[in-house]
mmCIF file of N, CA and C in Angstrom:
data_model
loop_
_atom_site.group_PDB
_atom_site.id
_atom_site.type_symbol
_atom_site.label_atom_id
_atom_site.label_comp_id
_atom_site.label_asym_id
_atom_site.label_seq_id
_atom_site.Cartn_x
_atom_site.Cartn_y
_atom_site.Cartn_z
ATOM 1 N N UNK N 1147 0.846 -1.184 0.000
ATOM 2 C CA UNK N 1147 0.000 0.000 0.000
ATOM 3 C C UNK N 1147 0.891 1.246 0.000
ATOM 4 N N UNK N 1148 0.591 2.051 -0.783
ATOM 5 C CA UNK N 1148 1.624 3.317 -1.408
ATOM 6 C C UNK N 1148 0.465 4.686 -0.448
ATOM 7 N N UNK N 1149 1.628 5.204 0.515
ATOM 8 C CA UNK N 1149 0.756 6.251 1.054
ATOM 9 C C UNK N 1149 1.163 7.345 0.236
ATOM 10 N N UNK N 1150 0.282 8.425 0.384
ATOM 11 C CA UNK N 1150 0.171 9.826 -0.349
ATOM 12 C C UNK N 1150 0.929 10.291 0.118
ATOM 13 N N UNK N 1151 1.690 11.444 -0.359
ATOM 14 C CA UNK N 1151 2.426 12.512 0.153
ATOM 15 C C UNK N 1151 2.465 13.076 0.977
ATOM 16 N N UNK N 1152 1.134 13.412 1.284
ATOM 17 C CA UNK N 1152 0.443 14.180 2.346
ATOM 18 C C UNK N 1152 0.713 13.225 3.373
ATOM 19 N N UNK N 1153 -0.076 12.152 3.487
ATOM 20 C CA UNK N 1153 0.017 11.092 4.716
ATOM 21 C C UNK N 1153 1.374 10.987 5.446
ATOM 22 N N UNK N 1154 2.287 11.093 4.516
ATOM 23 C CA UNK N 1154 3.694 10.724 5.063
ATOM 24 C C UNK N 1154 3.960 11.420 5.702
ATOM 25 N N UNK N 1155 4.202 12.743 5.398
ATOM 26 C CA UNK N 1155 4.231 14.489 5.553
ATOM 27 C C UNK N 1155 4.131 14.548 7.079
ATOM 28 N N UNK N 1156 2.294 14.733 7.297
ATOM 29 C CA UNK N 1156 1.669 14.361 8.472
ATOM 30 C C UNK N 1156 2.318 13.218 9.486
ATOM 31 N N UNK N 1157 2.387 12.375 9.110
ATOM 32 C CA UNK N 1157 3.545 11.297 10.142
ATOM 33 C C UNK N 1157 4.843 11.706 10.674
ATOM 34 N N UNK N 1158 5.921 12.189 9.657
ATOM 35 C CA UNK N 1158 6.634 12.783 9.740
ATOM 36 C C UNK N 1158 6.492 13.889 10.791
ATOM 37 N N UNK N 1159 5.788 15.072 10.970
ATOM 38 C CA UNK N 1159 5.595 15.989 11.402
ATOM 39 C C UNK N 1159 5.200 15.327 13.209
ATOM 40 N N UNK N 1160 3.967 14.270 12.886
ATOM 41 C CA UNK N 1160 3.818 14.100 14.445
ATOM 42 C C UNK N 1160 4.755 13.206 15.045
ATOM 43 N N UNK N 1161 5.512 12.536 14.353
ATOM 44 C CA UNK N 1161 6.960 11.526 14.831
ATOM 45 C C UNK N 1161 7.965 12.834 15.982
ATOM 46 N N UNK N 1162 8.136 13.797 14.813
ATOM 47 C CA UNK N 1162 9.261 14.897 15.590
ATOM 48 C C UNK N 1162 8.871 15.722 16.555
ATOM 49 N N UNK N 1163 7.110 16.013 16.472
ATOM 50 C CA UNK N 1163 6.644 16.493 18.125
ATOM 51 C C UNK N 1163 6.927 15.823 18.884
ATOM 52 N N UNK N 1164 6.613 13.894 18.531
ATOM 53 C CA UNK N 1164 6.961 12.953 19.852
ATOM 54 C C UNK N 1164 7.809 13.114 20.600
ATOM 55 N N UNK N 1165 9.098 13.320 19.756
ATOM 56 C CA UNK N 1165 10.805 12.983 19.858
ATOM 57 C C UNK N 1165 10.738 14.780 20.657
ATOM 58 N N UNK N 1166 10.159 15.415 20.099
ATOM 59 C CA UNK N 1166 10.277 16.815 21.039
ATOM 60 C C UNK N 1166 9.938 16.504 22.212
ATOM 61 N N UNK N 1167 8.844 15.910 22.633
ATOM 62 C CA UNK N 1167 8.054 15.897 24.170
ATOM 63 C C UNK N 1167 8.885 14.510 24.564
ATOM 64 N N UNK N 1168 9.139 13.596 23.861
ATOM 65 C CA UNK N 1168 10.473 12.647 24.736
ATOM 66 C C UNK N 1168 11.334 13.215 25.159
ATOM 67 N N UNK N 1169 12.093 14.069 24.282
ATOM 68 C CA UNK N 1169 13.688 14.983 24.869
ATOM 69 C C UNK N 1169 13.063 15.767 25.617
ATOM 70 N N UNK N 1170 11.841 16.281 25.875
ATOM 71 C CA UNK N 1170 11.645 17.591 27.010
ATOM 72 C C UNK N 1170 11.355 16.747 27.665
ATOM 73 N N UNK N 1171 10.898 15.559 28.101
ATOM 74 C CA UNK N 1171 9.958 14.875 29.073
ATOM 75 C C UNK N 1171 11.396 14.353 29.704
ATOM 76 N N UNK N 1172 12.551 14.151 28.815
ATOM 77 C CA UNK N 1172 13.978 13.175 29.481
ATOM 78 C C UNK N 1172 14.304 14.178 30.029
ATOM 79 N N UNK N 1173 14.600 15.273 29.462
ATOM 80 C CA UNK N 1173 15.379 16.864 30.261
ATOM 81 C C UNK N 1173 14.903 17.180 31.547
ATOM 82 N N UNK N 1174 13.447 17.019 31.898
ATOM 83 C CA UNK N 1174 13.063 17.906 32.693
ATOM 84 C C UNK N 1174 12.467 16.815 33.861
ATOM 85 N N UNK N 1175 11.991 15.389 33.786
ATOM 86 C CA UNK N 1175 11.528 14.638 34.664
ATOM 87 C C UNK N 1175 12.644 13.892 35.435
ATOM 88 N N UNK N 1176 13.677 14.179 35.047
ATOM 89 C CA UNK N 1176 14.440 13.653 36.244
ATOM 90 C C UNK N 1176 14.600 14.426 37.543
ATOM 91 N N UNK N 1177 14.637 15.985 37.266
ATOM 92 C CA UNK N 1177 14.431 17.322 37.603
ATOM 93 C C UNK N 1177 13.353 17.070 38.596
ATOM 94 N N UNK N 1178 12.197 16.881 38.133
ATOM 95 C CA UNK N 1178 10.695 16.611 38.761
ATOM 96 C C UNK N 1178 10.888 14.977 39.963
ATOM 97 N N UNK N 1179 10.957 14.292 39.669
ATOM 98 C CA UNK N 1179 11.404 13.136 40.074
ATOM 99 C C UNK N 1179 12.464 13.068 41.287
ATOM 100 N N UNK N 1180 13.557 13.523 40.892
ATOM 101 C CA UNK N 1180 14.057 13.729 42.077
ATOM 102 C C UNK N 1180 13.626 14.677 42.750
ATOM 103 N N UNK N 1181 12.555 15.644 42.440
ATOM 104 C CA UNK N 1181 12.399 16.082 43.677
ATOM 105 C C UNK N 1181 10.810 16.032 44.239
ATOM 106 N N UNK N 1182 10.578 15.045 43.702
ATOM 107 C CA UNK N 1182 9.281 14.670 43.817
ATOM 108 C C UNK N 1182 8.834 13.991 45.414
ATOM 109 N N UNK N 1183 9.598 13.941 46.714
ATOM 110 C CA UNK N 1183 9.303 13.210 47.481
ATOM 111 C C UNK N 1183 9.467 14.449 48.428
ATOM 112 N N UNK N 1184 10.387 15.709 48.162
ATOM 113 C CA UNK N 1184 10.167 16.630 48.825
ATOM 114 C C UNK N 1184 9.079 17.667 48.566
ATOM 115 N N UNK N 1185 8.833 18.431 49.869
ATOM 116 C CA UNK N 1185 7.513 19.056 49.548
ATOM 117 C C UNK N 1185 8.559 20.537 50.014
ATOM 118 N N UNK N 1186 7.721 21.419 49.256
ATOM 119 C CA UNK N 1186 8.314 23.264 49.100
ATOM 120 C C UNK N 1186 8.084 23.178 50.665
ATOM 121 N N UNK N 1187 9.285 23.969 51.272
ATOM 122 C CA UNK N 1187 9.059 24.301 52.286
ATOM 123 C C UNK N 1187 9.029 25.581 52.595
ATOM 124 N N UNK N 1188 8.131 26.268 53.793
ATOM 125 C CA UNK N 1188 7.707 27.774 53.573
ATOM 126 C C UNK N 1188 9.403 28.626 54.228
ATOM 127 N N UNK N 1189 10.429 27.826 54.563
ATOM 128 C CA UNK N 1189 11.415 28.474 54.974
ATOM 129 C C UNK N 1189 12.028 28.821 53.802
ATOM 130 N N UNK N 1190 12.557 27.806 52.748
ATOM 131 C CA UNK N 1190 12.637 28.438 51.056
ATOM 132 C C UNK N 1190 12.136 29.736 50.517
ATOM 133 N N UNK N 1191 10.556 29.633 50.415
ATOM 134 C CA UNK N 1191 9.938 30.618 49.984
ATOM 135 C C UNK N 1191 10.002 31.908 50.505
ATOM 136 N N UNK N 1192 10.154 32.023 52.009
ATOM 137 C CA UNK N 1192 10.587 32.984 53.140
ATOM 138 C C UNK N 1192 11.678 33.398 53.032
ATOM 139 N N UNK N 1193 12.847 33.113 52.661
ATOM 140 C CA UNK N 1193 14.071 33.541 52.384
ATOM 141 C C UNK N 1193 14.121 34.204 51.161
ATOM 142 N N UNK N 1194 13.516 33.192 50.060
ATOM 143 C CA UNK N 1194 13.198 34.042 49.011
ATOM 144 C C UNK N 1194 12.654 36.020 48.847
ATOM 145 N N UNK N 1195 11.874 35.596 49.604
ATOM 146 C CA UNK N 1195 10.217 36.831 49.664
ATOM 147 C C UNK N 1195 11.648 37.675 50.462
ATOM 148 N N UNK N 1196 12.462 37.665 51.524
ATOM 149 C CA UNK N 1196 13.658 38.554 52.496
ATOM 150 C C UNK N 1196 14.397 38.731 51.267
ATOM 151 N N UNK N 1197 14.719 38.021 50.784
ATOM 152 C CA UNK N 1197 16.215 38.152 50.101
ATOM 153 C C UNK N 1197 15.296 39.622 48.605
ATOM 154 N N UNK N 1198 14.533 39.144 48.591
ATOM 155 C CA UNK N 1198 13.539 40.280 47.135
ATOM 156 C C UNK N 1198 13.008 41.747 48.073
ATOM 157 N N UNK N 1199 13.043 41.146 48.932
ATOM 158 C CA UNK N 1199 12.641 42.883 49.694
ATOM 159 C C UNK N 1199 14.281 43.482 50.534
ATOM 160 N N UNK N 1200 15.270 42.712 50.640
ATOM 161 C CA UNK N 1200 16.216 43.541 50.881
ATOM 162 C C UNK N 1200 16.713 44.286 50.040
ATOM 163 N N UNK N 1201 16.904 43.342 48.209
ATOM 164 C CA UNK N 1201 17.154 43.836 47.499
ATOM 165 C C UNK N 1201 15.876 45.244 46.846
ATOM 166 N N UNK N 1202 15.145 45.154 46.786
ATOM 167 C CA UNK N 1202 13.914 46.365 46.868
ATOM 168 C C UNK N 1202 14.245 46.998 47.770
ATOM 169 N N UNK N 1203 14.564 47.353 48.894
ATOM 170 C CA UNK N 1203 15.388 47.968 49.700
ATOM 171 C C UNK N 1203 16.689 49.088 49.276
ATOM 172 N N UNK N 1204 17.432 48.119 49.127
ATOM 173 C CA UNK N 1204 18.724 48.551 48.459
ATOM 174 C C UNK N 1204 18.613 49.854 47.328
ATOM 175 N N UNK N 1205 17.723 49.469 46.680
ATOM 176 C CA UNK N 1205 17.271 49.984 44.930
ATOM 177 C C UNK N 1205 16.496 51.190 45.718
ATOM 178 N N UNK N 1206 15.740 51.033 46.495
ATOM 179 C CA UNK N 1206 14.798 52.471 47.090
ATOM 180 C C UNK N 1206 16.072 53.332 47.576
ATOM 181 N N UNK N 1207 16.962 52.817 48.413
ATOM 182 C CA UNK N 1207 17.923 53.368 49.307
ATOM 183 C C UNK N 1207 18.447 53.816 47.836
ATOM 184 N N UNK N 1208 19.205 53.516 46.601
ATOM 185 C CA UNK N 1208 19.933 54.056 45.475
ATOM 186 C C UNK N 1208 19.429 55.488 45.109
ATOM 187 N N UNK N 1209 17.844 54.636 44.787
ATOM 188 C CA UNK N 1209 17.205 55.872 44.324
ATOM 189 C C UNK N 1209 16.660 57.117 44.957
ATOM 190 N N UNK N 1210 16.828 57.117 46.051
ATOM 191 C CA UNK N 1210 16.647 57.850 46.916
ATOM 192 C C UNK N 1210 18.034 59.167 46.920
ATOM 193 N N UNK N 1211 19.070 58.319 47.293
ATOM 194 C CA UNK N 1211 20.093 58.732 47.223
ATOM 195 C C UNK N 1211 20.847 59.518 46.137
ATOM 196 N N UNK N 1212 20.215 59.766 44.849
ATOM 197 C CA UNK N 1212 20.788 59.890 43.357
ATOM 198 C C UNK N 1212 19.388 61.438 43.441
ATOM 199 N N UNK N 1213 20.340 62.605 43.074
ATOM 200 C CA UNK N 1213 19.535 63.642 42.618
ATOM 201 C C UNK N 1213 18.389 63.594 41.827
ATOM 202 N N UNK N 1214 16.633 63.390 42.116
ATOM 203 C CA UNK N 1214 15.728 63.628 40.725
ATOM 204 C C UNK N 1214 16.119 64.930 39.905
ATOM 205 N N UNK N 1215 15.537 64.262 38.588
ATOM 206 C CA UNK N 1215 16.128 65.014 37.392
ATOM 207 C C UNK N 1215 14.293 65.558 37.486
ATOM 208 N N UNK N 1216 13.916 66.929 37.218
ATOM 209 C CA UNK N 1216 13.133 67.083 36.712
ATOM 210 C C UNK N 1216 13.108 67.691 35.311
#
């Protein structure tokens, strides 16, 4: 049985999405996986949220400090 051009085309095309979402699914689920047994802890996120308002800090203290131009 002789497929059409088209048919092949179409195969072709959804073969290399596969092979896309295999290589993203290999890249990124080991990532997921290993850290799949730990749960976010709010001391992470808390350090985070300090560490973004010292630096917001800093940047107010700059701008503060630097003559406005009117």
């Amino acid at each position: 049985m002789h497929l059409r051009e088209e048919k092949a085309y179409i195969s072709y095309l959804l073969i290399s999405m596969l092979l896309a979402l295999v290589l993203l699914y290999a890249g990124t689920m080991g990532d997921v996986n290993h850290s799949s047994g730990k749960h976010w802890e709010a001391t992470d996120t808390t350090k985070i949220i300090q560490d973004n308002a010292e630096w917001e800090d800093k940047l107010k203290e700059e701008a503060s400090e630097q003559p406005e131009h009117h």
